[in-house]
């Protein structure tokens, strides 16, 4: 049981390039989330999904797009990368219900130069 | 005011010491509370849920005070391996799925 898997683990992009981060979970969780973590800022929610085919904006959605075509996958896209998007990105998933915590992936370290 | 506030630390303690962290939350509608642990350059991992009556898991004790809207984590007999950042986590108490808000974390360093 792999849990939540993120690919790639590391990436360096040039300003203006695009890329997609992939998150896959094998726990049949309904909800999935993308966060970014920056020094001194804590975890900030970018986008989330409460089910296949549905997505919603979090607290810092600008510059990112997401898709949830399959229940087990949640993709995060950067259309035109900017240095301000240099961060560690974490994907997480959870079951429905307010008493459940999240399971996180191991993160993607992205540097935009 | 941040939704979840924690003292960032670091808390530097010797092995064997008892250390306590507090966090405060602003949303009185919150119903679920957690402590997560995050090691350097790793993902956050669930340490324990926090229940209204307080709960214990080995050397770790969590308490919730709904009236004052704060949560605490007590670690007894600290080990070197307890060195990490501890995140206080609170749900938003709304119907938008299982939305959690993470505090900025409290860093603990246990020294020999």
Tab-separated table of C-alpha atoms in Angstrom:
chain	number	residue	atom	x	y	z
A	1	UNK	CA	0.000	0.000	0.000
A	2	UNK	CA	1.887	3.041	-1.290
A	3	UNK	CA	-0.422	5.710	0.190
A	4	UNK	CA	0.102	9.044	-1.592
A	5	UNK	CA	2.758	9.215	-4.289
A	6	UNK	CA	4.025	12.452	-5.821
A	7	UNK	CA	6.076	12.802	-8.969
A	8	UNK	CA	8.540	14.271	-9.634
A	9	UNK	CA	10.400	14.666	-6.333
A	10	UNK	CA	12.611	17.491	-7.608
A	11	UNK	CA	12.429	19.861	-10.543
A	12	UNK	CA	14.158	22.993	-11.750
A	13	UNK	CA	12.231	25.159	-14.194
A	14	UNK	CA	13.091	28.298	-16.084
A	15	UNK	CA	10.763	31.270	-15.753
A	16	UNK	CA	7.894	30.907	-18.196
A	17	UNK	CA	8.111	27.133	-18.557
A	18	UNK	CA	5.164	24.925	-17.748
A	19	UNK	CA	4.942	21.670	-15.864
A	20	UNK	CA	2.508	19.272	-14.223
A	21	UNK	CA	2.886	17.697	-10.807
A	22	UNK	CA	1.197	14.353	-10.383
A	23	UNK	CA	-0.367	13.041	-7.207
A	24	UNK	CA	-1.699	9.502	-6.969
A	25	UNK	CA	-3.368	7.796	-4.007
A	26	UNK	CA	-4.358	4.170	-3.618
A	27	UNK	CA	-6.513	4.482	-0.492
A	28	UNK	CA	-9.781	5.216	-2.307
A	29	UNK	CA	-9.944	8.617	-0.612
A	30	UNK	CA	-12.622	11.008	-1.800
A	31	UNK	CA	-10.786	14.240	-1.069
A	32	UNK	CA	-7.453	15.437	-2.406
A	33	UNK	CA	-5.484	18.633	-1.815
A	34	UNK	CA	-2.480	20.540	-3.057
A	35	UNK	CA	-0.463	22.649	-0.621
A	36	UNK	CA	2.682	24.680	-0.865
A	37	UNK	CA	5.061	25.182	2.027
A	38	UNK	CA	7.454	28.090	2.241
A	39	UNK	CA	9.803	29.040	5.085
A	40	UNK	CA	7.949	31.027	7.731
A	41	UNK	CA	4.607	30.647	5.908
A	42	UNK	CA	3.456	27.189	6.894
A	43	UNK	CA	1.242	25.088	4.654
A	44	UNK	CA	-1.031	27.029	2.330
A	45	UNK	CA	-3.839	25.406	0.363
A	46	UNK	CA	-3.661	25.934	-3.399
A	47	UNK	CA	-6.576	23.869	-4.729
A	48	UNK	CA	-8.595	20.932	-3.543
A	49	UNK	CA	-11.074	18.359	-4.818
A	50	UNK	CA	-13.956	16.665	-3.047
A	51	UNK	CA	-14.498	14.096	-5.763
A	52	UNK	CA	-13.738	12.959	-9.269
A	53	UNK	CA	-14.415	15.728	-11.771
A	54	UNK	CA	-14.671	18.489	-9.153
A	55	UNK	CA	-12.085	21.039	-8.059
A	56	UNK	CA	-12.127	24.219	-5.994
A	57	UNK	CA	-9.785	27.082	-5.171
A	58	UNK	CA	-7.929	27.283	-1.910
A	59	UNK	CA	-6.198	30.229	-0.356
A	60	UNK	CA	-3.406	30.749	-2.955
A	61	UNK	CA	-4.740	29.488	-6.332
A	62	UNK	CA	-3.298	32.123	-8.671
A	63	UNK	CA	-0.878	30.770	-11.253
A	64	UNK	CA	-2.018	27.164	-10.785
A	65	UNK	CA	-4.603	24.902	-12.356
A	66	UNK	CA	-5.744	21.446	-11.312
A	67	UNK	CA	-7.646	18.488	-12.686
A	68	UNK	CA	-9.183	15.375	-11.120
A	69	UNK	CA	-10.214	13.184	-14.030
A	70	UNK	CA	-9.803	9.990	-12.018
A	71	UNK	CA	-10.536	9.511	-8.336
A	72	UNK	CA	-7.025	8.371	-7.573
A	73	UNK	CA	-5.169	11.185	-9.368
A	74	UNK	CA	-4.937	14.919	-8.753
A	75	UNK	CA	-2.789	16.980	-11.117
A	76	UNK	CA	-1.349	20.418	-10.386
A	77	UNK	CA	-0.296	22.503	-13.377
A	78	UNK	CA	1.875	25.573	-13.632
A	79	UNK	CA	1.211	27.210	-16.976
A	80	UNK	CA	3.971	29.831	-16.849
A	81	UNK	CA	6.298	29.330	-13.915
A	82	UNK	CA	7.507	32.324	-11.904
A	83	UNK	CA	10.302	32.525	-9.291
A	84	UNK	CA	7.593	33.166	-6.652
A	85	UNK	CA	6.419	29.603	-7.249
A	86	UNK	CA	9.673	28.194	-5.925
A	87	UNK	CA	8.449	26.079	-3.050
A	88	UNK	CA	7.860	22.605	-1.697
A	89	UNK	CA	4.552	21.220	-2.917
A	90	UNK	CA	2.657	18.613	-0.934
A	91	UNK	CA	-0.308	16.611	-2.058
A	92	UNK	CA	-2.641	15.098	0.523
A	93	UNK	CA	-5.753	12.972	0.564
A	94	UNK	CA	-8.461	12.116	3.069
A	95	UNK	CA	-11.742	10.311	3.468
A	96	UNK	CA	-14.947	12.309	3.709
A	97	UNK	CA	-15.940	13.428	7.187
A	98	UNK	CA	-14.607	16.051	9.529
A	99	UNK	CA	-12.921	13.666	11.938
A	100	UNK	CA	-10.326	12.450	9.502
A	101	UNK	CA	-6.777	13.665	9.174
A	102	UNK	CA	-4.841	13.865	5.943
A	103	UNK	CA	-2.236	11.554	4.455
A	104	UNK	CA	0.521	13.484	2.705
A	105	UNK	CA	2.810	12.616	-0.147
A	106	UNK	CA	6.547	13.075	0.267
A	107	UNK	CA	6.590	16.396	-1.581
A	108	UNK	CA	7.982	17.953	-4.734
A	109	UNK	CA	10.775	20.492	-4.420
A	110	UNK	CA	10.393	22.984	-7.250
A	111	UNK	CA	12.874	25.721	-8.066
A	112	UNK	CA	12.062	28.333	-10.696
A	113	UNK	CA	15.073	30.269	-11.959
B	1	UNK	CA	-5.310	37.180	13.282
B	2	UNK	CA	-4.144	33.797	11.981
B	3	UNK	CA	-6.677	30.977	12.155
B	4	UNK	CA	-4.224	28.760	14.025
B	5	UNK	CA	-1.368	30.316	15.973
B	6	UNK	CA	1.668	28.604	17.405
B	7	UNK	CA	4.905	29.768	18.974
B	8	UNK	CA	7.483	28.930	16.283
B	9	UNK	CA	10.195	28.204	18.881
B	10	UNK	CA	12.689	26.632	18.756
B	11	UNK	CA	12.245	24.879	22.060
B	12	UNK	CA	15.633	23.526	23.078
B	13	UNK	CA	15.346	20.861	25.769
B	14	UNK	CA	17.642	18.176	27.183
B	15	UNK	CA	16.887	14.501	26.776
B	16	UNK	CA	14.443	13.299	29.389
B	17	UNK	CA	12.775	16.672	29.837
B	18	UNK	CA	9.065	17.339	29.679
B	19	UNK	CA	8.003	19.954	27.159
B	20	UNK	CA	4.632	21.439	26.308
B	21	UNK	CA	3.362	23.296	23.268
B	22	UNK	CA	0.187	25.307	23.003
B	23	UNK	CA	-1.737	26.561	20.062
B	24	UNK	CA	-4.807	28.782	19.762
B	25	UNK	CA	-7.463	28.709	17.074
B	26	UNK	CA	-9.935	31.364	16.042
B	27	UNK	CA	-12.853	29.420	14.559
B	28	UNK	CA	-15.286	28.455	17.315
B	29	UNK	CA	-17.071	26.134	14.854
B	30	UNK	CA	-14.030	23.861	14.568
B	31	UNK	CA	-14.759	20.292	15.615
B	32	UNK	CA	-11.675	18.246	14.775
B	33	UNK	CA	-8.195	18.822	16.112
B	34	UNK	CA	-4.870	17.158	15.424
B	35	UNK	CA	-1.168	17.331	16.075
B	36	UNK	CA	1.091	16.540	13.140
B	37	UNK	CA	4.824	16.003	13.209
B	38	UNK	CA	7.076	17.171	10.401
B	39	UNK	CA	10.721	16.190	10.170
B	40	UNK	CA	13.150	18.387	8.277
B	41	UNK	CA	12.535	18.192	4.516
B	42	UNK	CA	9.820	15.561	4.975
B	43	UNK	CA	6.051	15.522	4.754
B	44	UNK	CA	3.792	16.151	7.766
B	45	UNK	CA	2.597	12.985	9.460
B	46	UNK	CA	-0.333	12.594	11.808
B	47	UNK	CA	0.901	12.295	15.384
B	48	UNK	CA	-2.434	12.151	17.157
B	49	UNK	CA	-5.978	13.402	17.135
B	50	UNK	CA	-7.100	15.576	20.026
B	51	UNK	CA	-10.314	14.691	21.802
B	52	UNK	CA	-12.458	16.847	24.082
B	53	UNK	CA	-11.679	14.735	27.134
B	54	UNK	CA	-7.960	14.775	26.446
B	55	UNK	CA	-6.035	11.761	25.251
B	56	UNK	CA	-2.706	10.096	25.712
B	57	UNK	CA	-0.514	8.048	23.406
B	58	UNK	CA	2.565	6.776	25.188
B	59	UNK	CA	4.704	9.779	26.129
B	60	UNK	CA	2.391	12.202	24.333
B	61	UNK	CA	-0.665	13.843	25.885
B	62	UNK	CA	-3.025	16.150	24.039
B	63	UNK	CA	-5.564	18.457	25.645
B	64	UNK	CA	-8.337	20.586	24.204
B	65	UNK	CA	-9.906	23.621	25.855
B	66	UNK	CA	-12.905	24.620	23.762
B	67	UNK	CA	-13.881	27.565	25.956
B	68	UNK	CA	-10.477	29.202	25.516
B	69	UNK	CA	-9.955	27.738	22.042
B	70	UNK	CA	-6.553	26.292	22.660
B	71	UNK	CA	-4.919	22.926	22.219
B	72	UNK	CA	-1.851	21.607	23.957
B	73	UNK	CA	0.668	18.837	23.413
B	74	UNK	CA	2.793	17.504	26.261
B	75	UNK	CA	5.811	15.327	25.588
B	76	UNK	CA	7.290	13.482	28.563
B	77	UNK	CA	10.761	11.962	28.760
B	78	UNK	CA	11.903	13.649	25.531
B	79	UNK	CA	14.029	11.594	23.147
B	80	UNK	CA	16.519	12.821	20.570
B	81	UNK	CA	14.174	11.378	17.953
B	82	UNK	CA	11.414	13.753	19.075
B	83	UNK	CA	13.306	16.622	17.425
B	84	UNK	CA	10.953	17.876	14.728
B	85	UNK	CA	8.400	20.560	13.994
B	86	UNK	CA	4.967	20.010	15.531
B	87	UNK	CA	1.984	21.352	13.623
B	88	UNK	CA	-1.292	22.195	15.307
B	89	UNK	CA	-4.169	21.442	12.933
B	90	UNK	CA	-7.828	22.403	13.165
B	91	UNK	CA	-10.730	21.724	10.839
B	92	UNK	CA	-12.692	24.647	9.470
B	93	UNK	CA	-16.008	23.360	10.740
B	94	UNK	CA	-17.767	24.015	7.448
B	95	UNK	CA	-19.342	21.819	4.824
B	96	UNK	CA	-16.567	22.231	2.263
B	97	UNK	CA	-15.242	18.743	2.669
B	98	UNK	CA	-12.736	17.953	5.352
B	99	UNK	CA	-10.890	21.264	5.249
B	100	UNK	CA	-8.042	21.597	7.700
B	101	UNK	CA	-6.064	24.662	8.689
B	102	UNK	CA	-2.432	24.163	9.672
B	103	UNK	CA	-0.539	26.236	12.165
B	104	UNK	CA	2.946	27.392	11.273
B	105	UNK	CA	4.508	24.814	13.579
B	106	UNK	CA	6.625	24.741	16.712
B	107	UNK	CA	10.156	23.515	16.339
B	108	UNK	CA	11.516	21.199	19.026
B	109	UNK	CA	15.189	20.385	19.406
B	110	UNK	CA	16.109	17.736	21.959
B	111	UNK	CA	19.764	17.825	22.957
B	112	UNK	CA	21.885	15.034	24.513
